[in-house]
Tab-separated table of C-alpha atoms in Angstrom:
chain	number	residue	atom	x	y	z
A	1	UNK	CA	0.000	0.000	0.000
A	2	UNK	CA	1.387	3.399	-1.003
A	3	UNK	CA	0.369	6.764	0.445
A	4	UNK	CA	1.443	9.924	-1.372
A	5	UNK	CA	1.840	13.218	0.478
A	6	UNK	CA	1.621	16.495	-1.453
A	7	UNK	CA	2.453	19.855	0.135
A	8	UNK	CA	1.612	23.224	-1.362
A	9	UNK	CA	3.693	25.146	1.153
A	10	UNK	CA	7.177	26.612	1.247
A	11	UNK	CA	10.226	24.438	1.858
A	12	UNK	CA	10.106	22.915	5.362
A	13	UNK	CA	7.239	25.222	6.298
A	14	UNK	CA	4.064	24.316	8.205
A	15	UNK	CA	2.426	22.533	5.257
A	16	UNK	CA	5.516	20.421	4.548
A	17	UNK	CA	5.783	19.425	8.205
A	18	UNK	CA	2.074	18.687	8.729
A	19	UNK	CA	1.969	16.654	5.520
A	20	UNK	CA	4.978	14.643	6.708
A	21	UNK	CA	3.283	14.175	10.087
A	22	UNK	CA	0.304	12.626	8.301
A	23	UNK	CA	2.683	10.378	6.345
A	24	UNK	CA	4.244	9.233	9.616
A	25	UNK	CA	0.760	8.215	10.744
A	26	UNK	CA	0.304	6.277	7.510
A	27	UNK	CA	3.669	4.587	7.990
A	28	UNK	CA	2.493	3.313	11.380
A	29	UNK	CA	-0.234	1.441	9.502
A	30	UNK	CA	2.333	-0.252	7.259
A	31	UNK	CA	2.140	2.115	4.297
A	32	UNK	CA	4.993	2.964	1.961
A	33	UNK	CA	5.068	6.763	1.749
A	34	UNK	CA	6.336	9.381	-0.695
A	35	UNK	CA	6.430	13.181	-0.363
A	36	UNK	CA	6.142	15.838	-3.115
A	37	UNK	CA	6.329	19.630	-2.831
A	38	UNK	CA	4.200	21.426	-5.432
A	39	UNK	CA	6.465	24.471	-5.558
A	40	UNK	CA	9.265	22.243	-6.890
A	41	UNK	CA	7.191	21.506	-9.995
A	42	UNK	CA	6.424	23.354	-13.225
A	43	UNK	CA	2.620	23.326	-13.402
A	44	UNK	CA	1.150	25.549	-16.112
A	45	UNK	CA	-2.383	26.955	-16.233
A	46	UNK	CA	-5.136	25.134	-18.094
A	47	UNK	CA	-5.950	27.058	-21.294
A	48	UNK	CA	-9.435	25.616	-21.747
A	49	UNK	CA	-8.493	24.306	-25.210
A	50	UNK	CA	-10.552	21.104	-24.708
A	51	UNK	CA	-7.854	19.029	-26.474
A	52	UNK	CA	-8.000	16.496	-23.634
A	53	UNK	CA	-11.719	15.895	-24.182
A	54	UNK	CA	-11.325	15.698	-27.954
A	55	UNK	CA	-8.500	13.195	-27.483
A	56	UNK	CA	-10.624	11.116	-25.117
A	57	UNK	CA	-13.711	10.933	-27.291
A	58	UNK	CA	-11.821	10.437	-30.546
A	59	UNK	CA	-10.264	7.234	-29.233
A	60	UNK	CA	-6.743	8.592	-28.694
A	61	UNK	CA	-6.616	8.084	-24.930
A	62	UNK	CA	-6.460	10.501	-22.025
A	63	UNK	CA	-3.805	13.144	-22.598
A	64	UNK	CA	-3.096	16.864	-22.310
A	65	UNK	CA	-1.127	18.853	-24.883
A	66	UNK	CA	0.568	21.088	-22.272
A	67	UNK	CA	4.160	20.035	-21.663
A	68	UNK	CA	5.086	20.484	-18.017
A	69	UNK	CA	5.262	18.431	-14.798
A	70	UNK	CA	1.526	17.921	-14.404
A	71	UNK	CA	1.397	14.466	-16.015
A	72	UNK	CA	4.302	13.347	-13.818
A	73	UNK	CA	2.366	14.515	-10.749
A	74	UNK	CA	-0.842	12.929	-11.984
A	75	UNK	CA	0.885	9.592	-12.598
A	76	UNK	CA	2.209	9.683	-9.023
A	77	UNK	CA	-1.331	10.296	-7.778
A	78	UNK	CA	-2.831	7.567	-9.956
A	79	UNK	CA	-0.264	5.036	-8.754
A	80	UNK	CA	-0.899	5.757	-5.067
A	81	UNK	CA	-3.512	3.926	-3.000
A	82	UNK	CA	-4.160	7.038	-0.959
A	83	UNK	CA	-3.241	10.723	-1.147
A	84	UNK	CA	-2.953	13.422	1.514
A	85	UNK	CA	-2.663	17.040	0.400
A	86	UNK	CA	-1.747	19.965	2.652
A	87	UNK	CA	-2.076	23.516	1.299
A	88	UNK	CA	-1.985	27.060	2.678
A	89	UNK	CA	-5.179	29.100	2.738
A	90	UNK	CA	-5.113	32.211	0.532
A	91	UNK	CA	-8.081	34.597	0.985
A	92	UNK	CA	-10.481	31.935	2.308
A	93	UNK	CA	-9.507	29.509	-0.498
A	94	UNK	CA	-6.790	27.011	-1.259
A	95	UNK	CA	-3.646	28.484	-2.841
A	96	UNK	CA	-3.780	29.419	-6.544
A	97	UNK	CA	-1.540	26.523	-7.617
A	98	UNK	CA	-4.044	24.083	-6.115
A	99	UNK	CA	-6.770	25.774	-8.185
A	100	UNK	CA	-4.614	25.313	-11.283
A	101	UNK	CA	-4.390	21.596	-10.513
A	102	UNK	CA	-8.169	21.544	-10.050
A	103	UNK	CA	-8.523	23.081	-13.524
A	104	UNK	CA	-6.093	20.602	-15.059
A	105	UNK	CA	-8.067	17.723	-13.501
A	106	UNK	CA	-11.276	18.488	-15.310
A	107	UNK	CA	-12.785	17.423	-17.617
A	108	UNK	CA	-10.128	14.853	-18.581
A	109	UNK	CA	-10.356	13.327	-15.082
A	110	UNK	CA	-14.158	13.073	-15.116
A	111	UNK	CA	-15.086	9.503	-14.176
A	112	UNK	CA	-18.061	9.419	-16.527
A	113	UNK	CA	-16.063	10.978	-19.390
A	114	UNK	CA	-13.444	8.254	-19.094
A	115	UNK	CA	-16.057	5.508	-18.828
A	116	UNK	CA	-17.857	6.666	-21.971
A	117	UNK	CA	-14.618	7.288	-23.888
A	118	UNK	CA	-13.283	3.836	-22.993
A	119	UNK	CA	-16.467	2.220	-24.266
A	120	UNK	CA	-16.224	4.202	-27.526
A	121	UNK	CA	-12.575	3.145	-27.957
A	122	UNK	CA	-13.437	-0.505	-27.280
A	123	UNK	CA	-16.221	-0.471	-29.877
A	124	UNK	CA	-14.209	1.381	-32.534
A	125	UNK	CA	-10.732	-0.058	-32.057
A	126	UNK	CA	-9.249	3.102	-30.549
A	127	UNK	CA	-6.817	3.534	-27.662
A	128	UNK	CA	-8.438	2.268	-24.478
A	129	UNK	CA	-8.415	4.608	-21.482
A	130	UNK	CA	-5.819	3.790	-18.832
A	131	UNK	CA	-7.860	1.995	-16.134
A	132	UNK	CA	-6.155	4.040	-13.417
A	133	UNK	CA	-8.341	6.997	-14.442
A	134	UNK	CA	-11.439	5.057	-13.408
A	135	UNK	CA	-10.158	3.509	-10.169
A	136	UNK	CA	-11.549	4.327	-6.754
A	137	UNK	CA	-9.068	6.095	-4.497
A	138	UNK	CA	-8.992	7.564	-0.995
A	139	UNK	CA	-7.841	11.137	-0.463
A	140	UNK	CA	-7.544	13.461	2.527
A	141	UNK	CA	-6.864	17.167	2.770
A	142	UNK	CA	-5.459	19.662	5.247
A	143	UNK	CA	-5.529	23.449	4.982
A	144	UNK	CA	-3.459	25.784	7.139
A	145	UNK	CA	-4.346	29.447	7.603
A	146	UNK	CA	-3.200	32.346	9.730
A	147	UNK	CA	-6.689	33.579	10.628
A	148	UNK	CA	-10.327	32.450	10.517
A	149	UNK	CA	-10.765	33.426	6.844
A	150	UNK	CA	-11.211	29.849	5.668
A	151	UNK	CA	-14.847	29.344	4.742
A	152	UNK	CA	-14.296	28.382	1.082
A	153	UNK	CA	-11.399	25.953	1.231
A	154	UNK	CA	-13.509	22.846	1.956
A	155	UNK	CA	-15.429	23.458	-1.279
A	156	UNK	CA	-12.091	23.627	-3.118
A	157	UNK	CA	-11.153	20.226	-1.745
A	158	UNK	CA	-14.505	18.745	-2.730
A	159	UNK	CA	-14.190	20.089	-6.280
A	160	UNK	CA	-10.719	18.583	-6.636
A	161	UNK	CA	-11.800	15.018	-5.869
A	162	UNK	CA	-15.237	15.469	-7.474
A	163	UNK	CA	-14.422	14.709	-11.117
A	164	UNK	CA	-12.455	11.457	-10.573
A	165	UNK	CA	-14.928	10.539	-7.794
A	166	UNK	CA	-12.207	9.813	-5.261
A	167	UNK	CA	-13.400	9.225	-1.695
A	168	UNK	CA	-12.646	12.067	0.701
A	169	UNK	CA	-11.732	10.621	4.091
A	170	UNK	CA	-10.718	13.748	6.035
A	171	UNK	CA	-10.591	17.489	5.428
A	172	UNK	CA	-9.020	19.268	8.390
A	173	UNK	CA	-9.082	23.066	8.346
A	174	UNK	CA	-6.519	24.571	10.724
A	175	UNK	CA	-7.343	28.237	11.458
A	176	UNK	CA	-5.140	30.624	13.462
A	177	UNK	CA	-2.242	28.284	12.829
A	178	UNK	CA	0.916	30.240	12.051
A	179	UNK	CA	2.607	28.459	14.969
A	180	UNK	CA	0.903	25.148	14.316
A	181	UNK	CA	3.970	22.950	14.896
A	182	UNK	CA	3.912	23.907	18.597
A	183	UNK	CA	0.221	23.035	18.913
A	184	UNK	CA	0.239	19.399	19.992
A	185	UNK	CA	-3.511	18.960	19.445
A	186	UNK	CA	-3.331	20.112	15.822
A	187	UNK	CA	-0.203	18.088	15.092
A	188	UNK	CA	-1.971	15.065	16.563
A	189	UNK	CA	-4.915	15.686	14.211
A	190	UNK	CA	-2.560	15.675	11.220
A	191	UNK	CA	-1.116	12.384	12.433
A	192	UNK	CA	-4.627	10.930	12.704
A	193	UNK	CA	-5.398	12.084	9.158
A	194	UNK	CA	-2.566	9.818	7.986
A	195	UNK	CA	-3.744	6.931	10.137
A	196	UNK	CA	-7.317	7.256	8.880
A	197	UNK	CA	-6.182	7.487	5.260
A	198	UNK	CA	-3.983	4.384	5.448
A	199	UNK	CA	-6.767	2.383	7.076
A	200	UNK	CA	-9.247	3.547	4.433
A	201	UNK	CA	-6.849	2.748	1.561
A	202	UNK	CA	-6.610	-0.867	2.728
A	203	UNK	CA	-10.273	-1.296	1.738
A	204	UNK	CA	-11.318	1.591	-0.492
A	205	UNK	CA	-14.695	0.043	-1.312
A	206	UNK	CA	-15.722	0.205	2.356
A	207	UNK	CA	-13.989	3.509	3.175
A	208	UNK	CA	-16.121	6.259	4.682
A	209	UNK	CA	-15.790	9.895	5.718
A	210	UNK	CA	-13.896	10.192	9.022
A	211	UNK	CA	-14.162	13.942	9.644
A	212	UNK	CA	-16.758	15.871	11.607
A	213	UNK	CA	-20.369	15.689	10.483
A	214	UNK	CA	-21.396	18.767	8.543
A	215	UNK	CA	-24.829	20.254	7.887
A	216	UNK	CA	-25.410	18.337	4.641
A	217	UNK	CA	-25.934	14.674	5.589
A	218	UNK	CA	-24.656	13.576	2.170
A	219	UNK	CA	-21.351	15.452	1.716
A	220	UNK	CA	-20.949	17.090	5.160
A	221	UNK	CA	-20.803	20.595	3.711
A	222	UNK	CA	-21.322	23.701	5.824
A	223	UNK	CA	-21.494	25.986	2.769
A	224	UNK	CA	-24.877	26.799	1.225
A	225	UNK	CA	-26.193	29.153	-1.435
A	226	UNK	CA	-29.601	30.584	-0.583
A	227	UNK	CA	-31.785	30.996	-3.672
A	228	UNK	CA	-34.929	33.083	-3.337
A	229	UNK	CA	-36.614	32.765	0.019
A	230	UNK	CA	-36.980	29.043	0.599
A	231	UNK	CA	-34.392	27.069	-1.377
A	232	UNK	CA	-30.920	26.140	-0.126
A	233	UNK	CA	-28.301	24.675	-2.494
A	234	UNK	CA	-25.417	22.739	-0.970
A	235	UNK	CA	-22.189	24.451	-2.026
A	236	UNK	CA	-20.377	21.128	-2.393
A	237	UNK	CA	-22.724	18.463	-3.756
A	238	UNK	CA	-25.221	20.861	-5.363
A	239	UNK	CA	-28.379	19.260	-3.977
A	240	UNK	CA	-31.379	21.519	-3.505
A	241	UNK	CA	-33.501	21.496	-0.365
A	242	UNK	CA	-34.197	23.496	2.771
A	243	UNK	CA	-32.082	24.650	5.694
A	244	UNK	CA	-34.083	24.108	8.866
A	245	UNK	CA	-33.364	24.955	12.490
A	246	UNK	CA	-34.450	23.285	15.721
A	247	UNK	CA	-33.124	22.862	19.253
A	248	UNK	CA	-30.254	20.726	17.903
A	249	UNK	CA	-29.119	23.372	15.437
A	250	UNK	CA	-29.272	23.667	11.641
A	251	UNK	CA	-29.933	20.694	9.392
A	252	UNK	CA	-30.397	20.281	5.648
A	253	UNK	CA	-33.372	18.402	4.231
A	254	UNK	CA	-33.799	17.499	0.567
A	255	UNK	CA	-36.154	15.333	-1.519
A	256	UNK	CA	-34.752	11.833	-2.076
A	257	UNK	CA	-34.805	12.314	-5.847
A	258	UNK	CA	-32.148	15.033	-5.414
A	259	UNK	CA	-29.568	12.339	-4.639
A	260	UNK	CA	-29.372	11.363	-8.300
A	261	UNK	CA	-28.401	14.979	-9.082
A	262	UNK	CA	-25.608	15.169	-6.483
A	263	UNK	CA	-22.379	16.243	-8.171
A	264	UNK	CA	-20.341	13.493	-6.511
A	265	UNK	CA	-22.478	10.606	-7.803
A	266	UNK	CA	-22.261	8.786	-11.127
A	267	UNK	CA	-25.840	9.702	-11.962
A	268	UNK	CA	-25.155	13.362	-11.213
A	269	UNK	CA	-22.023	13.331	-13.358
A	270	UNK	CA	-23.863	11.726	-16.283
A	271	UNK	CA	-26.601	14.373	-16.032
A	272	UNK	CA	-23.926	17.077	-16.057
A	273	UNK	CA	-22.106	15.483	-19.005
A	274	UNK	CA	-25.332	15.331	-21.018
A	275	UNK	CA	-26.043	18.990	-20.229
A	276	UNK	CA	-22.530	20.030	-21.299
A	277	UNK	CA	-22.690	18.051	-24.556
A	278	UNK	CA	-26.048	19.594	-25.435
A	279	UNK	CA	-24.761	23.094	-24.672
A	280	UNK	CA	-21.518	22.563	-26.619
A	281	UNK	CA	-23.453	21.490	-29.717
A	282	UNK	CA	-25.772	24.501	-29.549
A	283	UNK	CA	-22.956	26.994	-28.920
A	284	UNK	CA	-20.731	25.362	-31.562
A	285	UNK	CA	-23.447	25.728	-34.184
A	286	UNK	CA	-23.923	29.398	-33.337
A	287	UNK	CA	-20.167	30.082	-33.373
A	288	UNK	CA	-19.963	28.862	-36.981
A	289	UNK	CA	-22.548	31.339	-38.246
A	290	UNK	CA	-21.438	34.460	-40.209
A	291	UNK	CA	-23.241	36.674	-37.695
A	292	UNK	CA	-21.236	35.285	-34.753
A	293	UNK	CA	-17.908	35.536	-36.610
A	294	UNK	CA	-18.710	39.118	-37.587
A	295	UNK	CA	-19.375	40.016	-33.936
A	296	UNK	CA	-16.004	38.570	-32.879
A	297	UNK	CA	-14.192	40.594	-35.572
A	298	UNK	CA	-16.092	43.711	-34.551
A	299	UNK	CA	-14.930	43.433	-30.926
A	300	UNK	CA	-11.373	42.556	-31.958
A	301	UNK	CA	-11.024	45.648	-34.148
A	302	UNK	CA	-12.829	47.959	-31.695
A	303	UNK	CA	-10.645	47.135	-28.665
A	304	UNK	CA	-7.192	45.775	-29.576
A	305	UNK	CA	-5.249	43.645	-27.112
A	306	UNK	CA	-2.377	45.190	-25.125
A	307	UNK	CA	0.801	43.130	-24.815
A	308	UNK	CA	4.042	43.729	-22.924
């Protein structure tokens, strides 16, 4: 069993140390461990070119045309049985480099995209999708911040493991933690994250969430978008329902049929994929019309681009 630790922090800083502490916990459970620092890598921004999707669905396999260290990192992640990621909190969110990795994950990492593309390749004699892209995997996260501005980072973590449908085991958010290495309770939590992850990776099929219960009983989110006057949308899994309050505090209730729309389920991903395909066809047809092309030229000539 192999557990991979990934730190988004500076060399030997709090994120490096807390990530290594989690790996020590995994080692106690018999895991082989490996540690990577994101700032040592050359990870370029996703350009939104959609070449990865076109490659997938044309039977050429899962690949990205950008030449940098991302595929090396991804291969390390795909080969691991479990992954723990520790990142600093920047303005309530995970660091920008983590967001870049989130962008590079989708849509080429979408579980349903790879399932459909593999079936197309099998039927048409194309390049089959590497089965690692469709494997279940356990992943845990830690975020370290210097204040209590941290309300968005859990959603970032959920979005990262959403497309490949990896199981999130823990997501510890450490606020007010500039001196975290001297806080024995927080260091102990990081150690337990590694222990929990290694135990979960031994039997991924039976692995379950080990963190604190949230307000959403499905994904444990505490982030909600209030639409109108009586609809609450879970910020992580996207289910629609109502936020209610009683003597035990807030709780989220939703119709059972909403479960098939949850963003972290196969059914929800297939619904999303169908919606995207329909939209792409409609927009693509419009973009090929003379009227659309004329509008683009009009804007280009009216406001030229400024370059250094």
